PDB file of C-alpha atoms in Angstrom:
ATOM      1  CA  GLY A  19      67.159  18.571  89.292  1.00 53.00           C
ATOM      2  CA  ALA A  20      67.969  19.753  92.816  1.00 80.00           C
ATOM      3  CA  GLY A  21      69.361  17.232  95.232  1.00 93.00           C
ATOM      4  CA  VAL A  22      69.022  17.074  99.000  1.00 96.00           C
ATOM      5  CA  SER A  23      69.899  20.433 100.466  1.00 96.00           C
ATOM      6  CA  GLN A  24      71.099  20.991 104.017  1.00 97.00           C
ATOM      7  CA  SER A  25      71.660  24.228 105.854  1.00 97.00           C
ATOM      8  CA  PRO A  26      73.745  25.623 107.277  1.00 97.00           C
ATOM      9  CA  SER A  27      76.759  23.863 105.808  1.00 96.00           C
ATOM     10  CA  ASN A  28      78.802  24.794 108.869  1.00 97.00           C
ATOM     11  CA  LYS A  29      77.713  25.787 112.344  1.00 98.00           C
ATOM     12  CA  VAL A  30      79.859  26.746 115.297  1.00 98.00           C
ATOM     13  CA  THR A  31      77.985  27.108 118.565  1.00 98.00           C
ATOM     14  CA  GLU A  32      78.805  27.539 122.204  1.00 97.00           C
ATOM     15  CA  LYS A  33      78.249  24.722 124.631  1.00 97.00           C
ATOM     16  CA  GLY A  34      74.785  24.924 126.135  1.00 98.00           C
ATOM     17  CA  LYS A  35      73.154  26.711 123.206  1.00 98.00           C
ATOM     18  CA  ASP A  36      70.385  25.215 121.072  1.00 98.00           C
ATOM     19  CA  VAL A  37      70.862  24.601 117.340  1.00 98.00           C
ATOM     20  CA  GLU A  38      68.521  23.819 114.461  1.00 98.00           C
ATOM     21  CA  LEU A  39      69.663  21.963 111.379  1.00 98.00           C
ATOM     22  CA  ARG A  40      67.548  22.002 108.243  1.00 98.00           C
ATOM     23  CA  CYS A  41      67.059  19.444 105.487  1.00 98.00           C
ATOM     24  CA  ASP A  42      65.231  20.014 102.199  1.00 97.00           C
ATOM     25  CA  PRO A  43      64.684  16.604 100.576  1.00 96.00           C
ATOM     26  CA  ILE A  44      64.217  15.940  96.899  1.00 95.00           C
ATOM     27  CA  SER A  45      60.703  16.957  95.898  1.00 93.00           C
ATOM     28  CA  GLY A  46      58.265  14.072  96.115  1.00 91.00           C
ATOM     29  CA  HIS A  47      60.482  11.883  98.280  1.00 93.00           C
ATOM     30  CA  THR A  48      58.385  10.442 101.068  1.00 91.00           C
ATOM     31  CA  ALA A  49      61.171   8.980 103.207  1.00 91.00           C
ATOM     32  CA  LEU A  50      63.708  11.148 105.008  1.00 94.00           C
ATOM     33  CA  TYR A  51      66.612  10.060 107.210  1.00 95.00           C
ATOM     34  CA  TRP A  52      68.991  11.791 109.609  1.00 97.00           C
ATOM     35  CA  TYR A  53      72.459  10.386 110.313  1.00 96.00           C
ATOM     36  CA  ARG A  54      75.425  11.629 112.302  1.00 97.00           C
ATOM     37  CA  GLN A  55      79.090  11.070 111.469  1.00 95.00           C
ATOM     38  CA  SER A  56      81.771  11.883 113.992  1.00 93.00           C
ATOM     39  CA  LEU A  57      85.328  12.504 112.804  1.00 87.00           C
ATOM     40  CA  GLY A  58      86.794   9.354 111.274  1.00 80.00           C
ATOM     41  CA  GLN A  59      83.759   7.279 112.198  1.00 84.00           C
ATOM     42  CA  GLY A  60      80.962   5.580 110.291  1.00 86.00           C
ATOM     43  CA  LEU A  61      77.428   6.840 109.880  1.00 92.00           C
ATOM     44  CA  GLU A  62      75.201   6.607 112.936  1.00 93.00           C
ATOM     45  CA  PHE A  63      71.448   6.416 112.281  1.00 93.00           C
ATOM     46  CA  LEU A  64      69.376   8.936 114.221  1.00 96.00           C
ATOM     47  CA  ILE A  65      65.800   8.936 112.939  1.00 95.00           C
ATOM     48  CA  TYR A  66      63.707   8.429 109.831  1.00 92.00           C
ATOM     49  CA  PHE A  67      60.417   9.876 108.612  1.00 92.00           C
ATOM     50  CA  GLN A  68      57.761   8.436 106.375  1.00 90.00           C
ATOM     51  CA  GLY A  69      55.735  11.479 105.434  1.00 91.00           C
ATOM     52  CA  ASN A  70      55.474  13.534 108.604  1.00 93.00           C
ATOM     53  CA  SER A  71      55.591  10.524 110.921  1.00 92.00           C
ATOM     54  CA  ALA A  72      58.734   9.175 112.573  1.00 91.00           C
ATOM     55  CA  PRO A  73      58.270   5.411 112.978  1.00 86.00           C
ATOM     56  CA  ASP A  74      61.846   4.905 114.133  1.00 86.00           C
ATOM     57  CA  LYS A  75      63.601   7.433 116.319  1.00 89.00           C
ATOM     58  CA  SER A  76      65.657   4.826 118.110  1.00 89.00           C
ATOM     59  CA  GLY A  77      68.968   6.410 117.155  1.00 93.00           C
ATOM     60  CA  LEU A  78      68.424   9.757 118.843  1.00 96.00           C
ATOM     61  CA  PRO A  79      71.208   9.855 121.480  1.00 95.00           C
ATOM     62  CA  SER A  80      69.270  11.649 124.206  1.00 95.00           C
ATOM     63  CA  ASP A  81      66.170  13.705 124.871  1.00 95.00           C
ATOM     64  CA  ARG A  82      68.158  16.792 123.904  1.00 98.00           C
ATOM     65  CA  PHE A  83      67.716  15.671 120.304  1.00 98.00           C
ATOM     66  CA  SER A  84      64.426  16.032 118.458  1.00 97.00           C
ATOM     67  CA  ALA A  85      63.308  16.208 114.861  1.00 97.00           C
ATOM     68  CA  GLU A  86      60.196  17.109 112.996  1.00 96.00           C
ATOM     69  CA  ARG A  87      59.006  17.136 109.434  1.00 96.00           C
ATOM     70  CA  THR A  88      56.231  19.305 108.099  1.00 91.00           C
ATOM     71  CA  GLY A  89      54.201  19.094 104.912  1.00 90.00           C
ATOM     72  CA  GLY A  90      55.974  15.875 104.017  1.00 86.00           C
ATOM     73  CA  SER A  91      58.938  17.964 102.971  1.00 93.00           C
ATOM     74  CA  VAL A  92      61.366  20.013 105.061  1.00 97.00           C
ATOM     75  CA  SER A  93      62.774  18.509 108.224  1.00 98.00           C
ATOM     76  CA  THR A  94      64.559  20.146 111.122  1.00 98.00           C
ATOM     77  CA  LEU A  95      66.818  18.431 113.639  1.00 98.00           C
ATOM     78  CA  THR A  96      67.052  20.335 116.911  1.00 98.00           C
ATOM     79  CA  ILE A  97      69.748  19.820 119.505  1.00 98.00           C
ATOM     80  CA  GLN A  98      69.113  21.519 122.836  1.00 98.00           C
ATOM     81  CA  ARG A  99      71.815  22.472 125.323  1.00 98.00           C
ATOM     82  CA  THR A 100      74.586  21.344 122.983  1.00 98.00           C
ATOM     83  CA  GLN A 101      77.572  19.464 124.353  1.00 97.00           C
ATOM     84  CA  GLN A 102      81.042  19.055 122.873  1.00 96.00           C
ATOM     85  CA  GLU A 103      80.321  15.413 122.066  1.00 95.00           C
ATOM     86  CA  ASP A 104      77.565  16.597 119.730  1.00 97.00           C
ATOM     87  CA  SER A 105      80.234  17.892 117.359  1.00 97.00           C
ATOM     88  CA  ALA A 106      79.893  15.913 114.131  1.00 97.00           C
ATOM     89  CA  VAL A 107      78.653  16.098 110.564  1.00 97.00           C
ATOM     90  CA  TYR A 108      74.881  15.680 110.442  1.00 98.00           C
ATOM     91  CA  LEU A 109      73.689  14.103 107.209  1.00 97.00           C
ATOM     92  CA  CYS A 110      70.210  14.001 105.765  1.00 97.00           C
ATOM     93  CA  ALA A 111      69.014  11.589 103.088  1.00 96.00           C
ATOM     94  CA  SER A 112      65.770  11.106 101.210  1.00 94.00           C
ATOM     95  CA  ARG A 113      64.256   8.253  99.253  1.00 91.00           C
ATOM     96  CA  GLU A 114      61.340   8.270  96.849  1.00 88.00           C
ATOM     97  CA  ARG A 115      59.793   5.379  98.748  1.00 75.00           C
ATOM     98  CA  LEU A 116      60.822   3.306 101.746  1.00 68.00           C
ATOM     99  CA  VAL A 117      61.561   0.190  99.722  1.00 69.00           C
ATOM    100  CA  ASN A 118      63.773  -0.687  96.791  1.00 70.00           C
ATOM    101  CA  THR A 119      64.878   2.835  95.984  1.00 80.00           C
ATOM    102  CA  GLU A 120      68.226   4.490  96.402  1.00 88.00           C
ATOM    103  CA  ALA A 121      68.873   7.039  99.124  1.00 91.00           C
ATOM    104  CA  PHE A 122      70.174  10.462  98.133  1.00 94.00           C
ATOM    105  CA  PHE A 123      72.324  12.217 100.707  1.00 96.00           C
ATOM    106  CA  GLY A 124      72.929  15.886 101.264  1.00 96.00           C
ATOM    107  CA  GLN A 125      76.367  17.380 101.828  1.00 94.00           C
ATOM    108  CA  GLY A 126      75.785  17.553 105.550  1.00 96.00           C
ATOM    109  CA  THR A 127      76.016  20.192 108.262  1.00 97.00           C
ATOM    110  CA  ARG A 128      79.295  20.289 110.147  1.00 97.00           C
ATOM    111  CA  LEU A 129      78.483  21.169 113.746  1.00 98.00           C
ATOM    112  CA  THR A 130      81.227  22.284 116.071  1.00 98.00           C
ATOM    113  CA  VAL A 131      80.442  22.875 119.730  1.00 97.00           C
ATOM    114  CA  VAL A 132      83.052  24.981 121.496  1.00 97.00           C
TER     115      VAL A 132
ATOM    116  CA  ASP B  26      69.886  -5.576 109.450  1.00 54.00           C
ATOM    117  CA  ALA B  27      72.222  -8.528 108.907  1.00 61.00           C
ATOM    118  CA  LYS B  28      75.916  -7.907 109.485  1.00 86.00           C
ATOM    119  CA  THR B  29      78.492  -7.448 106.732  1.00 93.00           C
ATOM    120  CA  THR B  30      82.274  -7.785 106.865  1.00 95.00           C
ATOM    121  CA  GLN B  31      84.580  -5.747 104.642  1.00 96.00           C
ATOM    122  CA  PRO B  32      88.344  -5.190 104.602  1.00 97.00           C
ATOM    123  CA  ASN B  33      89.326  -1.943 106.304  1.00 96.00           C
ATOM    124  CA  SER B  34      91.299  -0.734 103.314  1.00 97.00           C
ATOM    125  CA  MET B  35      92.376  -1.599  99.776  1.00 97.00           C
ATOM    126  CA  GLU B  36      94.695  -0.046  97.262  1.00 97.00           C
ATOM    127  CA  SER B  37      94.522   0.070  93.496  1.00 96.00           C
ATOM    128  CA  ASN B  38      96.257   1.695  90.570  1.00 96.00           C
ATOM    129  CA  GLU B  39      94.531   4.095  88.238  1.00 97.00           C
ATOM    130  CA  GLU B  40      92.852   2.494  85.203  1.00 96.00           C
ATOM    131  CA  GLU B  41      93.047  -0.991  86.702  1.00 96.00           C
ATOM    132  CA  PRO B  42      90.001  -3.008  87.820  1.00 96.00           C
ATOM    133  CA  VAL B  43      89.132  -3.079  91.511  1.00 97.00           C
ATOM    134  CA  HIS B  44      87.293  -5.884  93.273  1.00 98.00           C
ATOM    135  CA  LEU B  45      85.859  -4.886  96.654  1.00 98.00           C
ATOM    136  CA  PRO B  46      84.671  -7.892  98.670  1.00 98.00           C
ATOM    137  CA  CYS B  47      81.878  -8.120 101.201  1.00 97.00           C
ATOM    138  CA  ASN B  48      80.984 -11.114 103.351  1.00 96.00           C
ATOM    139  CA  HIS B  49      77.441 -11.517 104.629  1.00 94.00           C
ATOM    140  CA  SER B  50      77.156 -15.102 105.816  1.00 94.00           C
ATOM    141  CA  THR B  51      73.946 -14.456 107.799  1.00 91.00           C
ATOM    142  CA  ILE B  52      72.059 -12.936 104.881  1.00 91.00           C
ATOM    143  CA  SER B  53      68.382 -13.838 104.724  1.00 87.00           C
ATOM    144  CA  GLY B  54      66.419 -14.690 101.620  1.00 86.00           C
ATOM    145  CA  THR B  55      64.813 -11.267 101.344  1.00 84.00           C
ATOM    146  CA  ASP B  56      67.909  -9.138 102.058  1.00 88.00           C
ATOM    147  CA  TYR B  57      69.013  -6.902  99.217  1.00 90.00           C
ATOM    148  CA  ILE B  58      72.726  -6.067  98.940  1.00 93.00           C
ATOM    149  CA  HIS B  59      73.327  -2.329  98.622  1.00 93.00           C
ATOM    150  CA  TRP B  60      76.600  -0.518  97.976  1.00 96.00           C
ATOM    151  CA  TYR B  61      77.197   3.128  98.735  1.00 96.00           C
ATOM    152  CA  ARG B  62      80.390   5.129  98.653  1.00 97.00           C
ATOM    153  CA  GLN B  63      81.488   8.277 100.424  1.00 96.00           C
ATOM    154  CA  LEU B  64      83.994  10.559  98.791  1.00 95.00           C
ATOM    155  CA  PRO B  65      86.081  12.804 101.070  1.00 90.00           C
ATOM    156  CA  SER B  66      84.048  15.566 102.697  1.00 87.00           C
ATOM    157  CA  GLN B  67      80.837  14.504 100.958  1.00 91.00           C
ATOM    158  CA  GLY B  68      77.682  12.608 101.862  1.00 93.00           C
ATOM    159  CA  PRO B  69      77.388   8.989 100.739  1.00 95.00           C
ATOM    160  CA  GLU B  70      76.197   8.249  97.230  1.00 95.00           C
ATOM    161  CA  TYR B  71      74.416   5.189  95.909  1.00 94.00           C
ATOM    162  CA  VAL B  72      76.458   2.858  93.741  1.00 96.00           C
ATOM    163  CA  ILE B  73      74.428  -0.271  93.027  1.00 95.00           C
ATOM    164  CA  HIS B  74      72.165  -2.890  94.598  1.00 93.00           C
ATOM    165  CA  GLY B  75      70.970  -6.405  93.844  1.00 93.00           C
ATOM    166  CA  LEU B  76      69.243  -9.458  95.234  1.00 92.00           C
ATOM    167  CA  THR B  77      70.438 -12.627  93.512  1.00 93.00           C
ATOM    168  CA  SER B  78      71.567 -11.934  89.973  1.00 91.00           C
ATOM    169  CA  ASN B  79      74.670  -9.988  89.035  1.00 93.00           C
ATOM    170  CA  VAL B  80      73.928  -6.329  88.279  1.00 94.00           C
ATOM    171  CA  ASN B  81      75.595  -3.777  86.062  1.00 95.00           C
ATOM    172  CA  ASN B  82      75.180  -0.040  85.840  1.00 93.00           C
ATOM    173  CA  ARG B  83      77.204   2.897  84.590  1.00 91.00           C
ATOM    174  CA  MET B  84      79.215   3.090  87.794  1.00 91.00           C
ATOM    175  CA  ALA B  85      80.026  -0.506  88.638  1.00 96.00           C
ATOM    176  CA  SER B  86      79.100  -4.175  88.572  1.00 97.00           C
ATOM    177  CA  LEU B  87      77.879  -6.274  91.460  1.00 98.00           C
ATOM    178  CA  ALA B  88      78.760  -9.947  91.482  1.00 97.00           C
ATOM    179  CA  ILE B  89      76.737 -12.004  93.966  1.00 97.00           C
ATOM    180  CA  ALA B  90      77.853 -15.480  95.004  1.00 96.00           C
ATOM    181  CA  GLU B  91      75.483 -18.315  94.261  1.00 95.00           C
ATOM    182  CA  ASP B  92      74.874 -18.937  97.980  1.00 95.00           C
ATOM    183  CA  ARG B  93      74.561 -15.144  98.512  1.00 95.00           C
ATOM    184  CA  LYS B  94      76.934 -15.276 101.476  1.00 95.00           C
ATOM    185  CA  SER B  95      79.315 -12.890  99.761  1.00 96.00           C
ATOM    186  CA  SER B  96      79.380 -10.291  97.018  1.00 97.00           C
ATOM    187  CA  THR B  97      81.944  -8.238  95.148  1.00 98.00           C
ATOM    188  CA  LEU B  98      81.694  -4.690  93.889  1.00 98.00           C
ATOM    189  CA  ILE B  99      83.679  -4.327  90.672  1.00 98.00           C
ATOM    190  CA  LEU B 100      84.990  -1.020  89.393  1.00 97.00           C
ATOM    191  CA  HIS B 101      86.142  -1.821  85.890  1.00 95.00           C
ATOM    192  CA  ARG B 102      88.703   0.965  85.535  1.00 95.00           C
ATOM    193  CA  ALA B 103      89.551   2.827  88.691  1.00 96.00           C
ATOM    194  CA  THR B 104      90.034   6.570  88.486  1.00 96.00           C
ATOM    195  CA  LEU B 105      91.366   8.960  91.091  1.00 96.00           C
ATOM    196  CA  ARG B 106      87.788  10.076  91.635  1.00 95.00           C
ATOM    197  CA  ASP B 107      86.894   6.575  92.828  1.00 97.00           C
ATOM    198  CA  ALA B 108      88.984   7.015  95.976  1.00 97.00           C
ATOM    199  CA  ALA B 109      86.375   6.771  98.714  1.00 97.00           C
ATOM    200  CA  VAL B 110      84.987   4.647 101.548  1.00 96.00           C
ATOM    201  CA  TYR B 111      82.783   1.898 100.113  1.00 98.00           C
ATOM    202  CA  TYR B 112      79.938   0.557 102.237  1.00 96.00           C
ATOM    203  CA  CYS B 113      78.230  -2.800 101.743  1.00 96.00           C
ATOM    204  CA  ILE B 114      74.788  -2.835 103.384  1.00 92.00           C
ATOM    205  CA  LEU B 115      72.079  -5.451 103.661  1.00 90.00           C
ATOM    206  CA  ARG B 116      68.452  -4.404 103.771  1.00 84.00           C
ATOM    207  CA  ASP B 117      65.315  -6.463 103.879  1.00 79.00           C
ATOM    208  CA  GLU B 118      63.282  -4.548 101.328  1.00 71.00           C
ATOM    209  CA  ASN B 119      60.271  -6.682 102.074  1.00 68.00           C
ATOM    210  CA  SER B 120      60.212  -6.004 105.791  1.00 60.00           C
ATOM    211  CA  GLY B 121      57.242  -4.288 107.250  1.00 56.00           C
ATOM    212  CA  GLY B 122      57.069  -2.147 110.322  1.00 48.00           C
ATOM    213  CA  SER B 123      59.831   0.242 111.201  1.00 46.00           C
ATOM    214  CA  ASN B 124      62.918  -1.506 109.843  1.00 56.00           C
ATOM    215  CA  TYR B 125      63.638   0.871 106.994  1.00 72.00           C
ATOM    216  CA  LYS B 126      66.946   2.364 108.014  1.00 76.00           C
ATOM    217  CA  LEU B 127      70.206   1.752 106.152  1.00 82.00           C
ATOM    218  CA  THR B 128      72.785   0.583 108.679  1.00 85.00           C
ATOM    219  CA  PHE B 129      76.307   1.609 107.695  1.00 89.00           C
ATOM    220  CA  GLY B 130      79.374  -0.255 108.975  1.00 89.00           C
ATOM    221  CA  LYS B 131      82.964   0.974 108.766  1.00 89.00           C
ATOM    222  CA  GLY B 132      83.321   0.223 105.044  1.00 95.00           C
ATOM    223  CA  THR B 133      86.469  -0.194 102.942  1.00 97.00           C
ATOM    224  CA  LEU B 134      88.737   2.775 102.328  1.00 97.00           C
ATOM    225  CA  LEU B 135      89.852   2.545  98.698  1.00 98.00           C
ATOM    226  CA  THR B 136      93.039   4.358  97.743  1.00 97.00           C
ATOM    227  CA  VAL B 137      93.731   4.828  94.029  1.00 97.00           C
ATOM    228  CA  ASN B 138      97.335   5.451  93.035  1.00 96.00           C
ATOM    229  CA  PRO B 139      98.105   7.504  89.921  1.00 94.00           C
TER     230      PRO B 139
END
C-alpha cells in the first residue's frame, strides 16, 4: 500500500516568502509528526497531531511556523517569512496509534531558502 | 524521554554480523527501546523495538540486558544496503498526556565495507 507522501520533494524559495509543505499520511493513521533535519544533524521534533488536534507543538522554532491537519488526514506545515536558517529537510511521519506502533516516515521535503 | 548513548560511528564488513550498542542507564520500567535507521537521503525507517525480552524480526535482533540499562541491535549478515545511521530511542509507551514524540539523538553511522 501507499506510504507517507510528502510534497513537494524539493522547494527553493526566496528569503521572506511563505511556504507550505504537505504531508499525506498512511490511510487510517491517527498520529502524525513533523520533524526537521538540518544538514548533517539529527532529527528535531516540531509538532505532532492526534487526529486534528496538536497536543504538543513545543518544537516549533518560532511563531513563523504553524501546522494544521484536516479530516484526520492531510497535514500542512507553513513557514512564514522564511529565513536562511529554515533551510533543512522537513520530514513527516505517521503512526496507526500513539502507542506501541511503529512510525512510518515520508521521504521529506528539502527546503532551500536563498 | 530518557537519554541514550551510542557510538558516533562503527564499521563492518559485508556478510559479517554487526552489533550496535546502546546505553540507557536511566531507563524507567515502562520505557520501550526502539531502533530506527536512516539510509542516505531517505527518511528514517523502523527496525525493531522491545521492552524486556530479546526480539527478532526479519531485519534484525534486539538483545536487551537483564538490568535493561543497555541493549544491542544485531544485524546478522551486514549488506551494503545496511549502511545507515542507526538510532536507539526510548519511549514510555504507557505515558499519558502529550509525551508521544520520538526523540532522536545523533545515532551511530554504520559503514559497511565490501
